[in-house]
Short mmCIF file of C-alpha atoms in Angstrom, two decimals:
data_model
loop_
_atom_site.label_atom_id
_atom_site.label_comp_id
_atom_site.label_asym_id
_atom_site.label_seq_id
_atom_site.Cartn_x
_atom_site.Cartn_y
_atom_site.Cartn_z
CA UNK A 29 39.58 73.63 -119.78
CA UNK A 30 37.38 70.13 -119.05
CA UNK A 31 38.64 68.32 -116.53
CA UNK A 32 39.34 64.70 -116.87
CA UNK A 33 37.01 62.32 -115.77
CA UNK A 34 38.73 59.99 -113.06
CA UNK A 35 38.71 56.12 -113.62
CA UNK A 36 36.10 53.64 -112.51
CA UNK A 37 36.93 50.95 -110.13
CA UNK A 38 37.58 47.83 -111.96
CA UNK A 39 35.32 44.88 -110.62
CA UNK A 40 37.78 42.73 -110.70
CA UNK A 41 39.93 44.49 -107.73
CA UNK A 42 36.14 45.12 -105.64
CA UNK A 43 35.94 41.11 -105.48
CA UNK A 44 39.34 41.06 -104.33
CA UNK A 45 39.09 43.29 -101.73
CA UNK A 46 35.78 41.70 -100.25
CA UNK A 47 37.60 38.15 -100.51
CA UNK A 48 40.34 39.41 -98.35
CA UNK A 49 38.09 41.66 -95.64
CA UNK A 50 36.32 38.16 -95.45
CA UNK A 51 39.36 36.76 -95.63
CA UNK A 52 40.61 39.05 -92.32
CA UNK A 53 37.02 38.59 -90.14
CA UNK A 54 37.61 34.96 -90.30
CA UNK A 55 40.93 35.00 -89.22
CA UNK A 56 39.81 37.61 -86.15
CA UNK A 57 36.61 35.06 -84.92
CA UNK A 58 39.50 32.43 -84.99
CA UNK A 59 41.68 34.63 -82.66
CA UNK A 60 38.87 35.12 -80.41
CA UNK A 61 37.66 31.95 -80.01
CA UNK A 62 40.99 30.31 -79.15
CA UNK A 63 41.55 33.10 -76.78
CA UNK A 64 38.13 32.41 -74.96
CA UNK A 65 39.10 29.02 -74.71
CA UNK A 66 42.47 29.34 -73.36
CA UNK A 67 40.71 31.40 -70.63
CA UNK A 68 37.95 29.07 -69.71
CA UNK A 69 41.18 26.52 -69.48
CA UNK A 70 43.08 28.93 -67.16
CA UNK A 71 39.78 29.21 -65.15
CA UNK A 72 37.91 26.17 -64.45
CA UNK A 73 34.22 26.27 -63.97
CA UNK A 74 33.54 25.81 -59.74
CA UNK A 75 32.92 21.86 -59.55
CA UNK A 76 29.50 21.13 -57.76
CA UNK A 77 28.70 20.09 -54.10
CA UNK A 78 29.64 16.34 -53.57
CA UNK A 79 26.15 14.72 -52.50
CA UNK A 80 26.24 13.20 -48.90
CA UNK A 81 26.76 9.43 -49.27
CA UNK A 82 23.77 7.97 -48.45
CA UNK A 83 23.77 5.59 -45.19
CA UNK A 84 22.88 1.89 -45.22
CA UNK A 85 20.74 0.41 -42.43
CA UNK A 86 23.52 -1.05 -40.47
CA UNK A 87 24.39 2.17 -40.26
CA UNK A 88 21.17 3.96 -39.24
CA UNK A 89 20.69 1.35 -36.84
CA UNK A 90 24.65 1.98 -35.31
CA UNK A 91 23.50 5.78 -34.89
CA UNK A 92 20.60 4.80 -33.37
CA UNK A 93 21.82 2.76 -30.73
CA UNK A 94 24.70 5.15 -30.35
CA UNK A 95 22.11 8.00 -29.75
CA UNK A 96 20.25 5.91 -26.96
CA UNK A 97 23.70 5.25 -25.28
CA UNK A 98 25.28 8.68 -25.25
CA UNK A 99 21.51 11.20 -25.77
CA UNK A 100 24.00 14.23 -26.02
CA UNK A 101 26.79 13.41 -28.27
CA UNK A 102 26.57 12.14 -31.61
CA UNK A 103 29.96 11.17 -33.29
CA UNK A 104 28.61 10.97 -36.40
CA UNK A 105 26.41 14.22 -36.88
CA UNK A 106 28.03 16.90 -38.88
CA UNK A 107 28.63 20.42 -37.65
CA UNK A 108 25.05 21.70 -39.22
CA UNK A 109 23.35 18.87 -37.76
CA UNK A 110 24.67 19.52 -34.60
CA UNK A 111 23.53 23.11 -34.36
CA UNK A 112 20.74 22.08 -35.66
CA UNK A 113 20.22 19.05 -32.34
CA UNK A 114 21.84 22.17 -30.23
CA UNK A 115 18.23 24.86 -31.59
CA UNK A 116 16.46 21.82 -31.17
CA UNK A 117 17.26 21.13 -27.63
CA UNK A 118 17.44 25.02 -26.59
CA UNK A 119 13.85 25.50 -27.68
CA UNK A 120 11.26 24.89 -25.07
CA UNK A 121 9.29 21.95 -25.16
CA UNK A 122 6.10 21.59 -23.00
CA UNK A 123 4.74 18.21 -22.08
CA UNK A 124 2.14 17.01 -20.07
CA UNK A 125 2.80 17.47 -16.54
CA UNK A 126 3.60 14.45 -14.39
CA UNK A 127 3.12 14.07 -10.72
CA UNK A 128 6.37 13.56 -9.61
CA UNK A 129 8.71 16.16 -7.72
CA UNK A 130 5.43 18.09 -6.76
CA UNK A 131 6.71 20.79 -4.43
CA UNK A 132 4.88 21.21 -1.08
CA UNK A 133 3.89 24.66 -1.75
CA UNK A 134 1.74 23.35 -4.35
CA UNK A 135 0.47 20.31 -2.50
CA UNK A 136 -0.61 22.39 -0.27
CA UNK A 137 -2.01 25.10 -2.76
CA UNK A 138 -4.18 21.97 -4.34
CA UNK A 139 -5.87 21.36 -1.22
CA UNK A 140 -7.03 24.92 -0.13
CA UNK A 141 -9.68 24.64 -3.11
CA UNK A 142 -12.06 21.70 -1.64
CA UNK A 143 -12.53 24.82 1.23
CA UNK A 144 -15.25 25.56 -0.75
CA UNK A 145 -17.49 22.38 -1.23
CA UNK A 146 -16.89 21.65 2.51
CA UNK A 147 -18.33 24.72 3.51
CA UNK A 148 -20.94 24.44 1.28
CA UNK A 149 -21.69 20.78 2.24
CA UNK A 150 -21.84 22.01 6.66
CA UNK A 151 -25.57 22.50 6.15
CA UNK A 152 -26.47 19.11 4.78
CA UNK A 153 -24.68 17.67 7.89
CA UNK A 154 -27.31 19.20 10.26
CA UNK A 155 -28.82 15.69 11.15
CA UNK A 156 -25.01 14.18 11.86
CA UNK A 157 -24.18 17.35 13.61
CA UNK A 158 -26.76 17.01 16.14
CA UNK A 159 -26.59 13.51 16.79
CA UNK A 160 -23.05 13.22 17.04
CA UNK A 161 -21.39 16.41 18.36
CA UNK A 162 -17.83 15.12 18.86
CA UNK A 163 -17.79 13.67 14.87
CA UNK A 164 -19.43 17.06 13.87
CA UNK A 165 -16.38 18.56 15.66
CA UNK A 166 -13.78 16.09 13.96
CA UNK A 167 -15.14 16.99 10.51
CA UNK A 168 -16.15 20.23 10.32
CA UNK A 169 -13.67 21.74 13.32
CA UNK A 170 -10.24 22.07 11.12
CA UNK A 171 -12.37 24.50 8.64
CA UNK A 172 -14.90 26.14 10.58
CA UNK A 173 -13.12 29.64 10.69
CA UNK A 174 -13.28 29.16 6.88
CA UNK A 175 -16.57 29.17 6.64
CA UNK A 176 -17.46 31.77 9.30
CA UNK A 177 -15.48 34.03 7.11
CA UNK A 178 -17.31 33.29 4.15
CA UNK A 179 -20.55 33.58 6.00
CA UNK A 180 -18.81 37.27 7.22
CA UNK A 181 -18.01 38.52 3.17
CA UNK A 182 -21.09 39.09 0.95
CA UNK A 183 -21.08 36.89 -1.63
CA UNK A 184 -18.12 34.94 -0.09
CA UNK A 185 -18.55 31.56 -1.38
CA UNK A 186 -19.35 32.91 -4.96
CA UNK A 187 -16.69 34.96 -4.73
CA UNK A 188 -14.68 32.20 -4.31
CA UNK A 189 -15.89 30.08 -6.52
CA UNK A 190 -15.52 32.84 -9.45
CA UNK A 191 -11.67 32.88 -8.46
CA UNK A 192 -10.98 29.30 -8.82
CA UNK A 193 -12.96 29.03 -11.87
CA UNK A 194 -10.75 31.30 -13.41
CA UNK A 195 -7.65 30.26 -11.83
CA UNK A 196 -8.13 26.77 -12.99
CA UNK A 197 -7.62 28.26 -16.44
CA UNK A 198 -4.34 29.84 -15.59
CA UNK A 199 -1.96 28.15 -17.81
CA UNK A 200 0.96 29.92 -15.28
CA UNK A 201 -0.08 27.98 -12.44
CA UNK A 202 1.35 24.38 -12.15
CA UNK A 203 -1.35 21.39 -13.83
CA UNK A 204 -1.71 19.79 -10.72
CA UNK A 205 -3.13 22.58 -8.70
CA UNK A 206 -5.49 23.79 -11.56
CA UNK A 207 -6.70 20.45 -11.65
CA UNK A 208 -7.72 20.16 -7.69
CA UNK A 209 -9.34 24.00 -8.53
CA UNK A 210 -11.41 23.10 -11.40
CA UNK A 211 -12.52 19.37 -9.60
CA UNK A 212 -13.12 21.71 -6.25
CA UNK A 213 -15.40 24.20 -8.58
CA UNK A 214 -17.66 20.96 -10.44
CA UNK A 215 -17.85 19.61 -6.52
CA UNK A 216 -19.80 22.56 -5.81
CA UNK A 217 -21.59 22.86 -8.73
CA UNK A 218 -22.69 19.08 -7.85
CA UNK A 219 -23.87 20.56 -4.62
CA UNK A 220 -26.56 23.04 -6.44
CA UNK A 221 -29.06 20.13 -7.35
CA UNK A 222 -29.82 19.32 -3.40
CA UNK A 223 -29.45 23.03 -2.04
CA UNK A 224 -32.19 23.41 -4.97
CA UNK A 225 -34.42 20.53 -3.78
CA UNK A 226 -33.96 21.61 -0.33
CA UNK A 227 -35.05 25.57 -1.52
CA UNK A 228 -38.43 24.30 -2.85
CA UNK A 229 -39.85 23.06 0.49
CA UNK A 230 -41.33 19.95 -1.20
CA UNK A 231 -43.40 17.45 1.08
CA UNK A 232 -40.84 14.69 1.63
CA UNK A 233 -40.74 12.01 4.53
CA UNK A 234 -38.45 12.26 7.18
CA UNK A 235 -37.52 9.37 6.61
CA UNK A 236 -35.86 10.21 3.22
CA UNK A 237 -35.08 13.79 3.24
CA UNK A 238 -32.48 12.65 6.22
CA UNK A 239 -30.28 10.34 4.74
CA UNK A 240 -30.51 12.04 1.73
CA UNK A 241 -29.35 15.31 3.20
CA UNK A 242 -26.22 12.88 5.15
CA UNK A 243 -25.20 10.94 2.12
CA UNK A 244 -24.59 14.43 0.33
CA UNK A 245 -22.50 15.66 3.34
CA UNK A 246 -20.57 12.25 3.91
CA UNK A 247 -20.21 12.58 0.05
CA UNK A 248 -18.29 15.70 0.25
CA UNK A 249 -16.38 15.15 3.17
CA UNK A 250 -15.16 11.97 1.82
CA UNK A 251 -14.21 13.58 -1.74
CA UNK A 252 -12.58 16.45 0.03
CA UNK A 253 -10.04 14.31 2.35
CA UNK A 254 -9.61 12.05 -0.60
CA UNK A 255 -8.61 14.85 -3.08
CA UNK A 256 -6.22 16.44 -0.29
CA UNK A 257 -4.86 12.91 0.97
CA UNK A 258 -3.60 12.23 -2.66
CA UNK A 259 -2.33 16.00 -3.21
CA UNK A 260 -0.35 15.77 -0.11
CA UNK A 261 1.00 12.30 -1.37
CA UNK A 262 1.87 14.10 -4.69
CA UNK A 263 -0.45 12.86 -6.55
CA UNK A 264 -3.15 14.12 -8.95
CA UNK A 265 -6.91 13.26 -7.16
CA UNK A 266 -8.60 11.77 -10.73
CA UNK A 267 -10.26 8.99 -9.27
CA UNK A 268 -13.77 9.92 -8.15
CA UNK A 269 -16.18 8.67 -10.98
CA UNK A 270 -17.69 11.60 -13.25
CA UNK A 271 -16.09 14.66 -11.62
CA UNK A 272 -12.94 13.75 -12.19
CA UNK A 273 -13.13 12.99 -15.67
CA UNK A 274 -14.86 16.47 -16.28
CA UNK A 275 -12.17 18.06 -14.30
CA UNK A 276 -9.41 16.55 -17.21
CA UNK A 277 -11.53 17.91 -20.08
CA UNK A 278 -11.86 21.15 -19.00
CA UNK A 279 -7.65 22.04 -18.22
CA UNK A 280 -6.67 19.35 -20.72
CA UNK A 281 -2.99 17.57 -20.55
CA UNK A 282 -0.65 20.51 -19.92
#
């Protein structure tokens, strides 16, 4: 027996199906984009940072003089900007030394380095020596046991001169005794041109090789007491012409 054929879809009820699915999507985007909005009224967006209001130059100028009044405390810094003053004024800051408050210790320290160019300056003084025994005693008396024991070591004096060379470049040791080592070391450098002349056994007068060989000792002696008469005052030796102004080149301002 044939079976019957079942009925087509009419076209008629296919638009009118698609009309109302369309019909329902609509209606659902609707729904959804009330409901978003409903939410993003219940919850706000975060508002942005208020900008700091900026300060006019009365003000600035107020701070200013309130900062040079009271250095520590600043009324009108906020809590940031004061930890920031408080890292600032926890963190180290090195400045060129000064020559105030110099401690003894290193008064004395600064003058044991002109040792050196006095003992190295005795033999110059040969001529005043002999003439005058009691000045020669004055002079060279308070730091003859220095240079006997120099004279004793091999190699003393360079010994010596290698350590204060180097010390003088110790940034540990306190500015105003490196500078009194490094002016002691160029003193005795200054000393190498007439021990040189002196070596080569050149045919000078009498006449000049004398006071030449006393102006280099009186030289010394006078640069020596002068450098250790200021350290003992406390204050830095920089005023003998040439020498000292090597001596600040070479350790610099700190």
């Amino acid at each position: 027996r044939a079976l019957a054929a079942a009925p087509e879809d009419d076209p008629e009820t296919l638009r009118r199906e698609a009309a109302a699915l369309r019909a329902e999507v609509d209606a659902l985007t609707k729904e959804a984009a009330a409901a978003r909005a409903e939410e993003e009224k219940n919850k706000p967006p975060p508002k942005p940072k208020p900008e700091k209001p900026k300060r006019s130059p009365a003000e600035t100028a107020a701070r200013k003089e309130d900062a040079s009044l009271f250095p520590g405390f600043n009324p009108f810094a906020s809590f940031d900007e004061a930890d920031d003053e408080k890292k600032s004024d926890a963190a180290p800051k090195r400045q060129p030394a000064s020559d105030d408050e110099v401690e003894l210790a290193q008064k004395v320290l600064a003058c044991a380095p002109y040792l050196l160019p006095l003992s190295d300056a005795v033999p110059f003084g040969n001529y005043v020596l002999t003439e005058f025994p009691l000045l020669g005693l004055i002079l060279v008396g308070p730091f003859a046991p220095f240079v006997a024991l120099l004279n004793a070591i091999p190699f003393g004096g360079f010994v010596v001169f290698i350590l204060l060379s180097t010390g003088s470049r110790n940034a540990e040791l306190p500015r105003f005794v490196r500078f009194s080592m490094q002016q002691a070391v160029l003193l005795d450098i200054a000393l190498i041109f007439p021990q040189l002349a002196s070596s080569l056994n050149l045919k000078v007068p009498e006449a000049v090789v004398e006071p030449a060989s006393s102006f280099v000792f009186f030289f010394i002696i006078a640069t020596s007491l002068y450098s250790c008469g200021s350290n003992l005052l406390g204050k830095t030796p920089n005023q003998i012409p040439i020498i000292s102004q090597a001596a600040e080149q070479s350790i610099g301002p700190f």
